[in-house]
Short mmCIF file of C-alpha atoms and ligand atoms in Angstrom, two decimals:
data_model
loop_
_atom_site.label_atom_id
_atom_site.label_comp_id
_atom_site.label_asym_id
_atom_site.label_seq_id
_atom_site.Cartn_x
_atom_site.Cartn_y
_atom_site.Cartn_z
CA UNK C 24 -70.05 26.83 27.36
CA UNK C 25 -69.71 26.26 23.44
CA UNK C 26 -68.93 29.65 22.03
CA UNK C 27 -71.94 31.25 19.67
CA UNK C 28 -69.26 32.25 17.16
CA UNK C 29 -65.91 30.22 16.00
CA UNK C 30 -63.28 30.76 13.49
CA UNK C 31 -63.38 30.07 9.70
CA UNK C 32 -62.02 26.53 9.27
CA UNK C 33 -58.37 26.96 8.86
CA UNK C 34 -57.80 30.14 10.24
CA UNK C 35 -56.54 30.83 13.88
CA UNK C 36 -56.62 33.16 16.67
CA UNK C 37 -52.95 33.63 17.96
CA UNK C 38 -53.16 34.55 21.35
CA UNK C 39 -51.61 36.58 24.02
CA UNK C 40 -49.70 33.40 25.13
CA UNK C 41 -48.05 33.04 21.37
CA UNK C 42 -47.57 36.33 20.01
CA UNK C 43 -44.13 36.84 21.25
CA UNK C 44 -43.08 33.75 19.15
CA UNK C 45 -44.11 35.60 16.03
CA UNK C 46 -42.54 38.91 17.22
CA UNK C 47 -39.57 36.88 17.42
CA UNK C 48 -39.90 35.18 14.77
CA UNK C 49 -40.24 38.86 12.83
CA UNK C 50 -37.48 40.55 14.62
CA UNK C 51 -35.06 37.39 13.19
CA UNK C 52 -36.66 38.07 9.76
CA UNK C 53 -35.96 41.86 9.83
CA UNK C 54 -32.79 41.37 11.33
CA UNK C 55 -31.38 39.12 8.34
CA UNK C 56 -32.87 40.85 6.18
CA UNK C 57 -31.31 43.75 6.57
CA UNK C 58 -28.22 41.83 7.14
CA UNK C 59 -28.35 40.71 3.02
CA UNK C 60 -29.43 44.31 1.93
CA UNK C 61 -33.59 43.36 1.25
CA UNK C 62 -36.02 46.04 2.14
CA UNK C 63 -39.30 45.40 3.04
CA UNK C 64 -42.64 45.88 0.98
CA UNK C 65 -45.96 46.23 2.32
CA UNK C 66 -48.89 45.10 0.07
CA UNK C 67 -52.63 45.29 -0.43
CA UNK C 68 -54.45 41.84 1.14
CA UNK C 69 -56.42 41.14 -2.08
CA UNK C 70 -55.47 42.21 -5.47
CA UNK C 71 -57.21 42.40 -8.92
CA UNK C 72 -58.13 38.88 -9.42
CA UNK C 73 -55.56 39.01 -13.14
CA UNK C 74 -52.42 39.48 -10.87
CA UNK C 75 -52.24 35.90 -9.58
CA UNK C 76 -54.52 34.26 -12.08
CA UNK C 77 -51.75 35.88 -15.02
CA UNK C 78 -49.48 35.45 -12.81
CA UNK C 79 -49.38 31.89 -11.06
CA UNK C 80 -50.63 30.26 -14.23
CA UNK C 81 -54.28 28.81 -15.16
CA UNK C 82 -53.34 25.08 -14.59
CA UNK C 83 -51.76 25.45 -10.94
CA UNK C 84 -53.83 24.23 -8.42
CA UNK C 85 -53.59 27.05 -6.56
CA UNK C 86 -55.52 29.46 -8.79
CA UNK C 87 -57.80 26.72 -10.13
CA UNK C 88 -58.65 25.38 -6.86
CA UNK C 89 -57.74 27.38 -3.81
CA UNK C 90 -58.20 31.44 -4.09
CA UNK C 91 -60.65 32.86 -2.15
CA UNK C 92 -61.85 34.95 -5.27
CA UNK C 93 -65.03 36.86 -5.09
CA UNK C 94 -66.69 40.04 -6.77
CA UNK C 95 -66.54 42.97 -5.12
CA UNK C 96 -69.93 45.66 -4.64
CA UNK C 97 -68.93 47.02 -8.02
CA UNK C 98 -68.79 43.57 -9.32
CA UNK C 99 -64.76 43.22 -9.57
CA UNK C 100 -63.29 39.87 -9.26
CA UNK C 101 -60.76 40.19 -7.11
CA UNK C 102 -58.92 37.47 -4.93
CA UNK C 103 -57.33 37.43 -1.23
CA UNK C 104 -53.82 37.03 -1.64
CA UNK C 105 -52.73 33.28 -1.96
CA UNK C 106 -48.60 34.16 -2.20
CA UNK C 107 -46.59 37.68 -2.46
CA UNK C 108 -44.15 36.75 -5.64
CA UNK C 109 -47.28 38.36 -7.80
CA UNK C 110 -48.13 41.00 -5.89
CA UNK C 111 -45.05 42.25 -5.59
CA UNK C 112 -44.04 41.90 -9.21
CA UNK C 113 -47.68 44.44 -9.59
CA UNK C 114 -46.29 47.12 -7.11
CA UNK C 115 -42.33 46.94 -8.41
CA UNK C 116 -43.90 47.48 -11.97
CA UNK C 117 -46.88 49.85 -11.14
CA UNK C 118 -44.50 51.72 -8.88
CA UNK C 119 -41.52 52.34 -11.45
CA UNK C 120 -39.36 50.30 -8.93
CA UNK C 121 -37.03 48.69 -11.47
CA UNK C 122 -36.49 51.90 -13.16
CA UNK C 123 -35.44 54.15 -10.02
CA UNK C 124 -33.49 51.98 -8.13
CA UNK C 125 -30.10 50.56 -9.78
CA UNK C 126 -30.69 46.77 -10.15
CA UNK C 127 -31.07 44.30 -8.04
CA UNK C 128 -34.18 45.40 -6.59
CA UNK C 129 -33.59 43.13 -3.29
CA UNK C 130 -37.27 43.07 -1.46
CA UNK C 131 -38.88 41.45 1.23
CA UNK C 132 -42.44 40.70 3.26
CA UNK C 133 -43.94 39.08 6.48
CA UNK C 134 -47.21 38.86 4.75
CA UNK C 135 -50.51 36.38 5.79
CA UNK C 136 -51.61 34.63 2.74
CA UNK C 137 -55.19 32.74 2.16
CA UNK C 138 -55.46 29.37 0.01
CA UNK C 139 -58.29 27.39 -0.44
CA UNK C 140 -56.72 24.22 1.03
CA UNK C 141 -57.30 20.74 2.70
CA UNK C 142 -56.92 21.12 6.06
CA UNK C 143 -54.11 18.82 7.30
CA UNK C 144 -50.83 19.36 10.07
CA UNK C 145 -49.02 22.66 8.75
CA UNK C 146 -51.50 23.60 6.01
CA UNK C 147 -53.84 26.38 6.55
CA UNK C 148 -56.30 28.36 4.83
CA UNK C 149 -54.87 31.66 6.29
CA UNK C 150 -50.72 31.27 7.04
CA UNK C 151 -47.74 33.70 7.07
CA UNK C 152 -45.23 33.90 4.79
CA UNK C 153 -41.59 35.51 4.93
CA UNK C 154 -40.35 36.24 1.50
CA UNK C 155 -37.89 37.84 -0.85
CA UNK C 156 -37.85 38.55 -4.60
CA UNK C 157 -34.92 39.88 -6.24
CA UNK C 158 -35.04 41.31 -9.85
CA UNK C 159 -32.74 42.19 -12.40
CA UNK C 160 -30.28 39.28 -12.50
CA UNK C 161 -29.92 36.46 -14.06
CA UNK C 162 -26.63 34.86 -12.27
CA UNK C 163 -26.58 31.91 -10.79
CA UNK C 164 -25.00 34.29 -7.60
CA UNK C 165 -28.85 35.39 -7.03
CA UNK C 166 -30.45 32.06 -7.27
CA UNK C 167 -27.52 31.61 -4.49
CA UNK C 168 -28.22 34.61 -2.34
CA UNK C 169 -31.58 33.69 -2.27
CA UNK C 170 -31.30 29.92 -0.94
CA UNK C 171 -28.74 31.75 1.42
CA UNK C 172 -31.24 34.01 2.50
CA UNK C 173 -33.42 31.38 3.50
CA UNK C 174 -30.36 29.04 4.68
CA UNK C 175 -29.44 32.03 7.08
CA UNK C 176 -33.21 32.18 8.59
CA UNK C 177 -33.17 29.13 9.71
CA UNK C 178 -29.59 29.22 11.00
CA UNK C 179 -30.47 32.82 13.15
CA UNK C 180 -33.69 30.35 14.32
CA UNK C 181 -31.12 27.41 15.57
CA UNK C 182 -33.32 24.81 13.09
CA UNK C 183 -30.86 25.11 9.54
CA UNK C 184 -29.32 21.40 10.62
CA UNK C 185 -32.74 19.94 10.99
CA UNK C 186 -33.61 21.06 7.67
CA UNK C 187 -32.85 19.47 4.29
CA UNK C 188 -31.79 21.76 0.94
CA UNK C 189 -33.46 20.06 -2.35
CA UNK C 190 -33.01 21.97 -5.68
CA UNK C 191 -33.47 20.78 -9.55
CA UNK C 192 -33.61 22.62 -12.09
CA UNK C 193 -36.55 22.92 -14.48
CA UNK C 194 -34.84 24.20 -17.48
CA UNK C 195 -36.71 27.14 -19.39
CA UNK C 196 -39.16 27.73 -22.55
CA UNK C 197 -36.88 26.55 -24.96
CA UNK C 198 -35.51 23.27 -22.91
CA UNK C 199 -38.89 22.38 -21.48
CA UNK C 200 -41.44 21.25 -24.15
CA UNK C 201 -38.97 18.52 -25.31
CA UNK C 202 -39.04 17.04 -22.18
CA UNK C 203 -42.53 17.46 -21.48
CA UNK C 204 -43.17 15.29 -24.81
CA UNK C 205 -40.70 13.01 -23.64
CA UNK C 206 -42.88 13.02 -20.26
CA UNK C 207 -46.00 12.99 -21.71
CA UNK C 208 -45.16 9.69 -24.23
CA UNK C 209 -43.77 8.19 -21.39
CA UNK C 210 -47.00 8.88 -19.02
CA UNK C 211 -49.13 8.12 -21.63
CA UNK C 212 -48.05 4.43 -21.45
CA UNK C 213 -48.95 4.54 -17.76
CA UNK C 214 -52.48 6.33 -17.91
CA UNK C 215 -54.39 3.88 -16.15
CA UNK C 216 -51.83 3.85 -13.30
CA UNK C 217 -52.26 7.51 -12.92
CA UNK C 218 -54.80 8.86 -10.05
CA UNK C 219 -57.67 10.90 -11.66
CA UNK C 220 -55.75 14.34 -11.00
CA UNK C 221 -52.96 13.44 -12.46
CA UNK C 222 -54.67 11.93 -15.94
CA UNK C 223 -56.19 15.51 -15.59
CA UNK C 224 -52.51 17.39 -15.35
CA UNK C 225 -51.53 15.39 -18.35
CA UNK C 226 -53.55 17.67 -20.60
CA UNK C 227 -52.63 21.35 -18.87
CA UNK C 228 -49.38 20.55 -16.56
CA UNK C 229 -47.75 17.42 -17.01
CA UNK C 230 -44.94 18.39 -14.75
CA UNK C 231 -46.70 18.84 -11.61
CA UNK C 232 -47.61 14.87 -11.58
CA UNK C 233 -43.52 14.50 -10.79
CA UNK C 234 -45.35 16.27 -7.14
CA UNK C 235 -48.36 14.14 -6.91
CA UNK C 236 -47.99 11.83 -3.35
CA UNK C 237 -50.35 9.20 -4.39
CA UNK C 238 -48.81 6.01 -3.93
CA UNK C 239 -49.69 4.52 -7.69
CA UNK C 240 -48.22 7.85 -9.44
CA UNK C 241 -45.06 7.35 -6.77
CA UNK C 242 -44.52 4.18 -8.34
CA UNK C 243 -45.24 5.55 -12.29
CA UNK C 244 -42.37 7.96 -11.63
CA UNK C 245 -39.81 5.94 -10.39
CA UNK C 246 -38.64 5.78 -14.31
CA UNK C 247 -40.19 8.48 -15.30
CA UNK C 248 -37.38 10.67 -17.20
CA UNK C 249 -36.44 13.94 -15.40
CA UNK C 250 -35.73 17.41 -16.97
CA UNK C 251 -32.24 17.22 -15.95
CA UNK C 252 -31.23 15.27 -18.87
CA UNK C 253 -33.26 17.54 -21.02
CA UNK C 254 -31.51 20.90 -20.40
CA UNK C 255 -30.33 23.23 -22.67
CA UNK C 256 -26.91 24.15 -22.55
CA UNK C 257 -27.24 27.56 -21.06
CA UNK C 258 -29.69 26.08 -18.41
CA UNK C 259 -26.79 23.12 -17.52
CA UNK C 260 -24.37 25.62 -17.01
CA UNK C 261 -26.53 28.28 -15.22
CA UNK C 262 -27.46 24.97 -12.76
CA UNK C 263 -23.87 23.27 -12.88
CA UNK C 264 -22.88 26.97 -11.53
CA UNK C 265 -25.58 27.20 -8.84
CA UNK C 266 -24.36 24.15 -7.56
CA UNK C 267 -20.56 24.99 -7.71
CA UNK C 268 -21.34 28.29 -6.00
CA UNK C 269 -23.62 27.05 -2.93
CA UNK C 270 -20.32 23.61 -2.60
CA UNK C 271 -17.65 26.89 -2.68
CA UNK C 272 -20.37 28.39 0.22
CA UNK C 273 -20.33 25.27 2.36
CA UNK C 274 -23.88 25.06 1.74
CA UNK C 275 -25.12 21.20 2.08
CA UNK C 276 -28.12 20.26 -0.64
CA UNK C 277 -29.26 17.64 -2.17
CA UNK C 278 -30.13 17.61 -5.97
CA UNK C 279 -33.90 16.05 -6.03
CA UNK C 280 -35.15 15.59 -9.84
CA UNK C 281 -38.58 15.43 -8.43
CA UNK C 282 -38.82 18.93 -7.52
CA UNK C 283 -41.50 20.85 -9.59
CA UNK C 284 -43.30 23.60 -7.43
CA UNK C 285 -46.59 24.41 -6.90
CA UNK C 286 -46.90 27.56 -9.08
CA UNK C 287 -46.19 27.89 -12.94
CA UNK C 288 -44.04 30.61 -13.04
CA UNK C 289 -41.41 28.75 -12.46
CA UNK C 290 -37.58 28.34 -14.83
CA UNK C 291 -34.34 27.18 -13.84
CA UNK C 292 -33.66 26.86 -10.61
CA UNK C 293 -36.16 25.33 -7.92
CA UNK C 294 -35.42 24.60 -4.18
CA UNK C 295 -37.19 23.61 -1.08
CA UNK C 296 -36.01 23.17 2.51
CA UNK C 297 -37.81 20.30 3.70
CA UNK C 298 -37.95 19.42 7.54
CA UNK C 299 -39.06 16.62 9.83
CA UNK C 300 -42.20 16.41 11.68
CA UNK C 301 -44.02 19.20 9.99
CA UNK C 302 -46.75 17.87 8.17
CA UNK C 303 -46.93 15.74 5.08
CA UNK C 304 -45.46 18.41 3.62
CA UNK C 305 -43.19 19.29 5.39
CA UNK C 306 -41.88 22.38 3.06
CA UNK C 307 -40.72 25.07 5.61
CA UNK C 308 -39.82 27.35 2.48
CA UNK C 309 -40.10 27.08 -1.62
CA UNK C 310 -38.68 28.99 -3.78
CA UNK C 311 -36.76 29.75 -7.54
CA UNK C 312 -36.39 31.74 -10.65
CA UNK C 313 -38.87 32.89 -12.44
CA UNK C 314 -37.66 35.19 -15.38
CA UNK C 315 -41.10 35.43 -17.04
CA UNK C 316 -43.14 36.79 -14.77
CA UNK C 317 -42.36 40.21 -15.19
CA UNK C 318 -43.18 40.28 -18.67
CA UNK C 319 -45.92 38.28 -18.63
CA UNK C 320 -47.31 40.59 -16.30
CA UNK C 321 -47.22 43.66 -18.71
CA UNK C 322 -42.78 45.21 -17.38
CA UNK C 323 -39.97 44.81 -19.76
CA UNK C 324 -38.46 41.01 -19.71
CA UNK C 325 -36.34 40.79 -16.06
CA UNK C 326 -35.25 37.84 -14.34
CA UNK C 327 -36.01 37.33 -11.05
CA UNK C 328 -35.82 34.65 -8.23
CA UNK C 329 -36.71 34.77 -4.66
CA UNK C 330 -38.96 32.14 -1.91
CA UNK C 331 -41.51 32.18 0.31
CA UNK C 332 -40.81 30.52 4.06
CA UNK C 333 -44.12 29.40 5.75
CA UNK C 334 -44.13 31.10 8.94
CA UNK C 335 -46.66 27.84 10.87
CA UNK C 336 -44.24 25.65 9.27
CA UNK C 337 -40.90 27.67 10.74
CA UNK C 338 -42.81 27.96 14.31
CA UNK C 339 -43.52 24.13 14.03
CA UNK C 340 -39.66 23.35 13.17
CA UNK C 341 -38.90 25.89 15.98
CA UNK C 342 -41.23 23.94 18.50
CA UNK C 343 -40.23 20.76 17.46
CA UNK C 344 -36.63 21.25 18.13
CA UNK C 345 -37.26 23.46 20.78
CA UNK C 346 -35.67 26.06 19.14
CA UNK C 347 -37.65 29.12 20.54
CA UNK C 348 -36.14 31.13 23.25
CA UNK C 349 -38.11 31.38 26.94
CA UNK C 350 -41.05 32.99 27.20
CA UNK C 351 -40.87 36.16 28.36
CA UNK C 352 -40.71 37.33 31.81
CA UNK C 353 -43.25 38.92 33.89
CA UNK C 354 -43.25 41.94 35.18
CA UNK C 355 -39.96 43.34 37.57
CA UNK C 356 -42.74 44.51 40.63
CA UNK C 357 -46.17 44.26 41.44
CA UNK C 358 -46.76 46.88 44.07
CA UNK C 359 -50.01 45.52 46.68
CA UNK C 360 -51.68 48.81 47.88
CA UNK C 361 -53.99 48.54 50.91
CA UNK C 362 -56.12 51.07 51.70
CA UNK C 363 -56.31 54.56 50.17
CA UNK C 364 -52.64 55.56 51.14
CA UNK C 365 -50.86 52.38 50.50
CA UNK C 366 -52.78 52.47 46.81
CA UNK C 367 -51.95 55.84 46.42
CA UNK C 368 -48.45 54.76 46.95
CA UNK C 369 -48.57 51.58 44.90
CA UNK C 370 -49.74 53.76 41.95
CA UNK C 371 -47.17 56.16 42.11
CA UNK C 372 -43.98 53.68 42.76
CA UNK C 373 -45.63 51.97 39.70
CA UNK C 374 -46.11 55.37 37.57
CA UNK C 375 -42.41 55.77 38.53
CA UNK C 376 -41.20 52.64 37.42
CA UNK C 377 -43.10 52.23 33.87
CA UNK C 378 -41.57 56.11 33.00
CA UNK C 379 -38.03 54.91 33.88
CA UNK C 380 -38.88 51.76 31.29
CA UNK C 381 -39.33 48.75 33.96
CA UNK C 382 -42.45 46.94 33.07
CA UNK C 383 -44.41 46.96 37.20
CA UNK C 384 -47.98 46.42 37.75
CA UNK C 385 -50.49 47.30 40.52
CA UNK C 386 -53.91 46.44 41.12
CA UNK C 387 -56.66 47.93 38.49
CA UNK C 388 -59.69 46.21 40.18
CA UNK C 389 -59.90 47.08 43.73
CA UNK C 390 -58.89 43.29 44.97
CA UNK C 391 -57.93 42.20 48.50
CA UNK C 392 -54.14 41.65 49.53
CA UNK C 393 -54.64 38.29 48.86
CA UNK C 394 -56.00 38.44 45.50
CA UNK C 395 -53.64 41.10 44.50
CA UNK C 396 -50.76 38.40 45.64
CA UNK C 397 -52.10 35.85 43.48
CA UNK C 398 -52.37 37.98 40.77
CA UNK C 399 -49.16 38.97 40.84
CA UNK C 400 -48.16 35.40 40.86
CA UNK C 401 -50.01 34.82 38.04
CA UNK C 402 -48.26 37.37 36.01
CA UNK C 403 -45.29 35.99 36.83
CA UNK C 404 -44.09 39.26 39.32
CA UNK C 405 -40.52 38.80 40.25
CA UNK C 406 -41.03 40.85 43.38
CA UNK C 407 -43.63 42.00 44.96
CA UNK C 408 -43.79 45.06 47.65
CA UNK C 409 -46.95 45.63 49.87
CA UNK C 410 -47.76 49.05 50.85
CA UNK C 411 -50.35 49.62 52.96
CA UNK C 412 -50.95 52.91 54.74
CA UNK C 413 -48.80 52.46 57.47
CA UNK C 414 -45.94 51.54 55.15
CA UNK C 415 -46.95 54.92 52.95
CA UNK C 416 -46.74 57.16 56.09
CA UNK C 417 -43.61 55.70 57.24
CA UNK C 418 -41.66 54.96 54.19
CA UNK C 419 -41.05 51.22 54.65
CA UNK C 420 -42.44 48.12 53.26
CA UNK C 421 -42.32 44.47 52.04
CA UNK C 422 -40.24 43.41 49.02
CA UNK C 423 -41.04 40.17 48.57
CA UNK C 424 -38.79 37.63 46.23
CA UNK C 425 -41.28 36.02 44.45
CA UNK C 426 -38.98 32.67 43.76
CA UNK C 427 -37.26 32.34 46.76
CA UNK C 428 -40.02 33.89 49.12
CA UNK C 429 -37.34 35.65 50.54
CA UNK C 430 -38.18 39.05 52.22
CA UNK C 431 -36.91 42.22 53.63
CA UNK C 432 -37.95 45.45 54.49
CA UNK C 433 -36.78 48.99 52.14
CA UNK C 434 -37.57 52.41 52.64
CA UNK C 435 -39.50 54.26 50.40
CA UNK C 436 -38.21 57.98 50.65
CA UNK C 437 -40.42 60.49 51.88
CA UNK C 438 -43.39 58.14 52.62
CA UNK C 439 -44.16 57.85 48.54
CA UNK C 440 -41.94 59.53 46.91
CA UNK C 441 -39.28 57.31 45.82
CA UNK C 442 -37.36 54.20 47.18
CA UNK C 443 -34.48 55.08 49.48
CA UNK C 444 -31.60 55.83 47.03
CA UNK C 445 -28.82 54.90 49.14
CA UNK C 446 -30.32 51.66 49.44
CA UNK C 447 -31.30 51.01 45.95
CA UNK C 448 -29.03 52.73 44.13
CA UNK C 449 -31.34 51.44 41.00
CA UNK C 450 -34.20 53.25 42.05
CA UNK C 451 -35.48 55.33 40.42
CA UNK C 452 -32.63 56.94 39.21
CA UNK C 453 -30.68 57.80 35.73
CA UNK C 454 -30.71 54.25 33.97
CA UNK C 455 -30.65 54.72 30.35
CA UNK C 456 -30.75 51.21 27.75
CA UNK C 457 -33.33 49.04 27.14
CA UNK C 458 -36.34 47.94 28.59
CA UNK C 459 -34.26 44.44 29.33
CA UNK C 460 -31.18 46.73 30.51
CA UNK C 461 -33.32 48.50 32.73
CA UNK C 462 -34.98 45.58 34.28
CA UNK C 463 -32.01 43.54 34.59
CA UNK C 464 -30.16 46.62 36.47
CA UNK C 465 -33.51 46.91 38.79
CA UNK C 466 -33.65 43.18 39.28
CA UNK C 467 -29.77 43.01 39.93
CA UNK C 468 -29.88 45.95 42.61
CA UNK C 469 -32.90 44.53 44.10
CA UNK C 470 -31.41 41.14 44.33
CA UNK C 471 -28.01 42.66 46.00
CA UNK C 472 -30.95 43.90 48.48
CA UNK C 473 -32.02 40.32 49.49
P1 LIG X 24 -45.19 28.11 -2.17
O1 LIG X 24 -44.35 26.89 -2.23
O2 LIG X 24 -46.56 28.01 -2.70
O3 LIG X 24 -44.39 29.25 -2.89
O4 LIG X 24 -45.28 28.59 -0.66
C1 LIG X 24 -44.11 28.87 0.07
C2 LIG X 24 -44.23 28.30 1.47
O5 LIG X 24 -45.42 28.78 2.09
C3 LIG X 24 -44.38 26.79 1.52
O6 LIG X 24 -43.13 26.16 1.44
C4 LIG X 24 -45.02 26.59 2.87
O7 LIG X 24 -44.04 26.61 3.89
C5 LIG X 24 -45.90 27.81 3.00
N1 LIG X 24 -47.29 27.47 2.68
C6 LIG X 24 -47.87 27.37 1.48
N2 LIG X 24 -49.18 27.04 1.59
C7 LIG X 24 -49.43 26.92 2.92
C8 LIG X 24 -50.59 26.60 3.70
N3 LIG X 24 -51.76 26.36 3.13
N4 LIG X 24 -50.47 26.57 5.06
C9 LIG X 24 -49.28 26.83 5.64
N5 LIG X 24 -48.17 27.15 4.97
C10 LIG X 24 -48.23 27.18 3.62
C11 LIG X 24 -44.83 30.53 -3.02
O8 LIG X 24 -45.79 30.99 -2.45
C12 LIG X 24 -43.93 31.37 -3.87
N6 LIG X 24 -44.55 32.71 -4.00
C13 LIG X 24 -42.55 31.46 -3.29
C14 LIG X 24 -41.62 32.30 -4.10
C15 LIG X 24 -41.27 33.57 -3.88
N7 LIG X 24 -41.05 31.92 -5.22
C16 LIG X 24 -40.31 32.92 -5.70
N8 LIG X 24 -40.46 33.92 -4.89
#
C-alpha cells in the first residue's frame, strides 16, 4: 500500500540499513580533521536571510534561485542554510573568534545544507556537506592545506585516485574587471549563440557563463579568453606558488581555466575534485579563497580559504568504487529461551553479555523457538544458544555456529548464572577494550569451543 505521506522532493530518509556509511563516513572526517589541527563548529540550520544573500552574492544562482527563504511568525526573512562558508564567517565574527584565538582559525563542519535545485543523479535539495574554512592567511601554504585537506579525505576513503584535482585562479578586485571587459566584448560578439541564462549573466556575472554546460555556450567558450592571462602580478605569483607548493607535495592537478564556482565570493585560487560516475556534475568537493567575505560581512579585512565536500557525492564515489568497508556485523549471540526458566536464563546470559560490551540479543516478543531462530538469522547472530528449562536447571545448552551450523553443548554455571569459566575462559569475565575487542575475544574463545 502507497504510503499517505512521502518525502519533500529531494530530500531522503537514510535508513537503518545506511547509517553506518555516514557514521563512517564522519568518523574519517573527524579523524583527519583532527589530524590537520581543524576543530569543529556547530551552526544554527537557518540564518538571517542577509548572511548568505551578503554573503554568496546577489547574482549567484544559488541565492537568486535556490534558498529556501521564508518569513518567520514575526515576519523575518530568514533562509535554511544553502552552504556553511557564510555561516561560519557570522559565528567566527559574532563570536570574537579571530580575536581570541592566535591566527589561523582552522574550523570545520558535517553540516546538511538545503538548495532549491533541479533534481538530477547527486544533486539534492537537502545534502551534507564536510567543510573547512581557515582565516587569517593569505599564503599560498593555506590555499595548499586546504586542497590537502580535502586530498587526504578522499585518500583515508580509498577514492583520492579516482578523483581528478582542477584549480584556476580567478585573480582578485583589481585583476578581474579587465578581464571581465575583455570577456564581456568578446561575448558580446557571440550573444545570439548564448542560451537565455547566459545572455542574462552577461549583465550581473559574466564569469559564471565560463560554467554554463549548454552545448552552444560550450562551443562560444572554446576561444573565449581566460583570466589567467589577465592576472595581476601579485595574483600570478600567489597562483605560480600554489602550484609549486602542491608539485613539491606530490599532489597531481590539473590547471582548468574554466573553473569559476558557483558562489561570488570567490578570489584567487579555485579548485574542484571532480570524479567519475557521479552525476553530471560530478563535483565531490569545491572550494577556494575568498578574502572578502569577512569584510563584506561587517569583521576587519581577513583572508580566508577553505571547501565544502558533498557528502551524497563522497558516498556515491565510495559506492562506485566500492570503497566502503563491510557492513557491520550482527550481533555475537542470540540466546532462544523456552519456557519461563530457559527465558529467564536467556535474559540474564544476555544482561550479562551487553554489561561486559558484547552486542547479544534475546527474544522481546514472546516468539516460538522457531521464530526466535529465524530471527536471529535475520540479524545476522553469529551464534546462537537455546535454553530451555531443562538446559536452565542443568546448566547446559546449545551453541549453535550460525555459518557453519556447527554445534556443541557448554555449561552454563550454576544453572544461569554464568557460562562455565573453565570452558570459556571469555565468559563473562575481565575483558576490557572495545566493543570490537570484546566481541572478537568472545567470538575467538567461542570458536576455540567448536
Ligand atoms: P559548492 O561548490 O556550492 O561550494 O558546494 C560544495 C559541494 O557541495 C559541491 O562540490 C557538491 O559536492 C556539494 N553540493 C552542492 N550542492 C549540492 C546538491 N544540491 N546536492 C548534493 N550535493 C551538493 C560551497 O558550498 C562552498 N561553501 C565551499 C567552500 C567552503 N568554499 C570555501 N569554503
Amino acid at each position: 500500500m502507497a504510503a499517505k505521506y512521502t518525502k519533500p522532493r529531494g530530500t531522503q530518509d537514510i535508513l537503518p540499513g545506511e547509517t553506518w556509511k555516514w557514521d563512517y563516513m564522519e568518523a574519517g572526517i573527524r579523524k583527519v580533521m583532527g589530524r590537520y589541527g581543524y576543530k569543529e563548529i556547530r551552526l544554527p540550520t537557518f540564518e538571517n536571510t542577509e548572511v548568505f544573500s551578503r554573503g554568496m552574492g546577489d547574482s549567484s544562482d544559488v541565492v537568486t534561485k535556490e534558498m529556501y527563504t521564508f518569513n518567520d511568525k514575526s515576519g523575518r526573512s530568514v533562509t535554511l542554510r544553502p552552504e556553511g562558508t557564510a555561516g561560519v564567517v557570522r559565528a567566527t565574527l559574532e563570536n570574537g573568534l579571530l580575536a581570541a584565538s592566535p591566527l589561523p582559525v582552522k574550523l570545520f563542519y558535517i553540516q546538511s545544507c538545503f538548495r532549491y535545485e533541479k533534481m538530477q543523479k547527486g544533486r539534492w535539495r537537502e545534502f551534507h556537506q564536510a567543510g573547512i574554512e581557515c582565516f587569517g592567511t593569505n599564503e599560498p601554504d593555506a590555499d595548499v592545506e586546504s586542497i590537502q585537506v580535502a586530498s587526504a579525505l578522499l585518500e583515508e576513503f580509498g577514492v583520492r585516485k579516482d578523483v581528478m584535482l582542477e584549480i584556476n585562479s580567478i585573480g582578485c578586485p583589481t585583476c578581474r574587471p579587465a578581464y571581465h571587459k575583455k570577456l564581456n566584448s568578446y561575448l558580446n560578439k557571440h550573444r545570439d549563440e548564448l542560451c537565455p541564462t547566459c545572455r542574462n549573466r552577461m549583465e550581473t556575472n559574466p564569469l559564471r557563463i565560463l560554467d554554463c554546460k549548454e552545448p552552444g555556450c560550450q562551443e562560444v567558450l572554446q576561444d573565449a579568453p581566460v583570466m589567467l592571462d589577465f592576472l595581476c602580478d601579485d595574483c600570478e605569483t600567489h597562483f605560480n606558488t600554489v602550484k609549486s607548493l602542491l608539485d613539491a607535495a606530490g599532489t597531481q592537478f590539473r590547471v582548468n581555466p574554466m573553473i569559476v564556482r558557483g558562489l561570488d565570493y570567490y578570489s584567487n585560487t579555485v579548485f574542484e575534485f571532480v570524479a567519475e560516475g557521479v552525476g553530471t556534475q560530478g563535483t565531490v568537493c569545491g572550494g577556494g579563497r575568498y578574502n572578502g567575505l569577512i569584510e563584506e560581512l561587517g569583521g576587519q579585512a581577513t583572508p580566508a580559504v577553505g571547501f565544502a565536500m558533498g557528502m551524497e557525492r563522497l558516498l556515491m564515489a565510495l559506492e562506485e568504487h566500492k570503497a566502503l568497508p563491510a557492513a557491520p556485523e550482527g550481533p555475537a549471540l542470540y540466546a532462544v529461551g523456552i519456557g519461563t526458566g530457559g527465558r529467564a536464563a536467556a535474559r540474564w546470559l544476555v544482561n550479562e553479555m551487553r554489561q561486559r560490551g558484547i552486542r547479544a540479543e534475546y527474544d522481546l516478543v514472546n516468539r516460538s523457538v522457531k521464530a526466535q531462530m529465524k530471527a536471529a538469522d535475520r540479524l545476522g547472530a553469529k551464534y546462537t544458544v537455546v535454553i530451555g528449562d531443562d538446559e536452565a536447571a542443568s546448566g547446559n545448552a546449545m551453541l549453535k555456529n550460525m555459518r557453519t551450523g556447527a554445534e556443541r553443548e557448554i555449561q552454563l554455571v550454576n544453572g544461569v548464572e554464568a557460562l562455565n569459566e573453565a570452558e570459556i575462559a571469555i565468559t563473562i569475565g575481565d575483558i576490557e577494550g572495545s566493543v570490537d575487542d570484546l566481541n572478537k575475544s568472545l567470538l575467538g574463545a567461542i570458536d576455540n569451543l567448536l
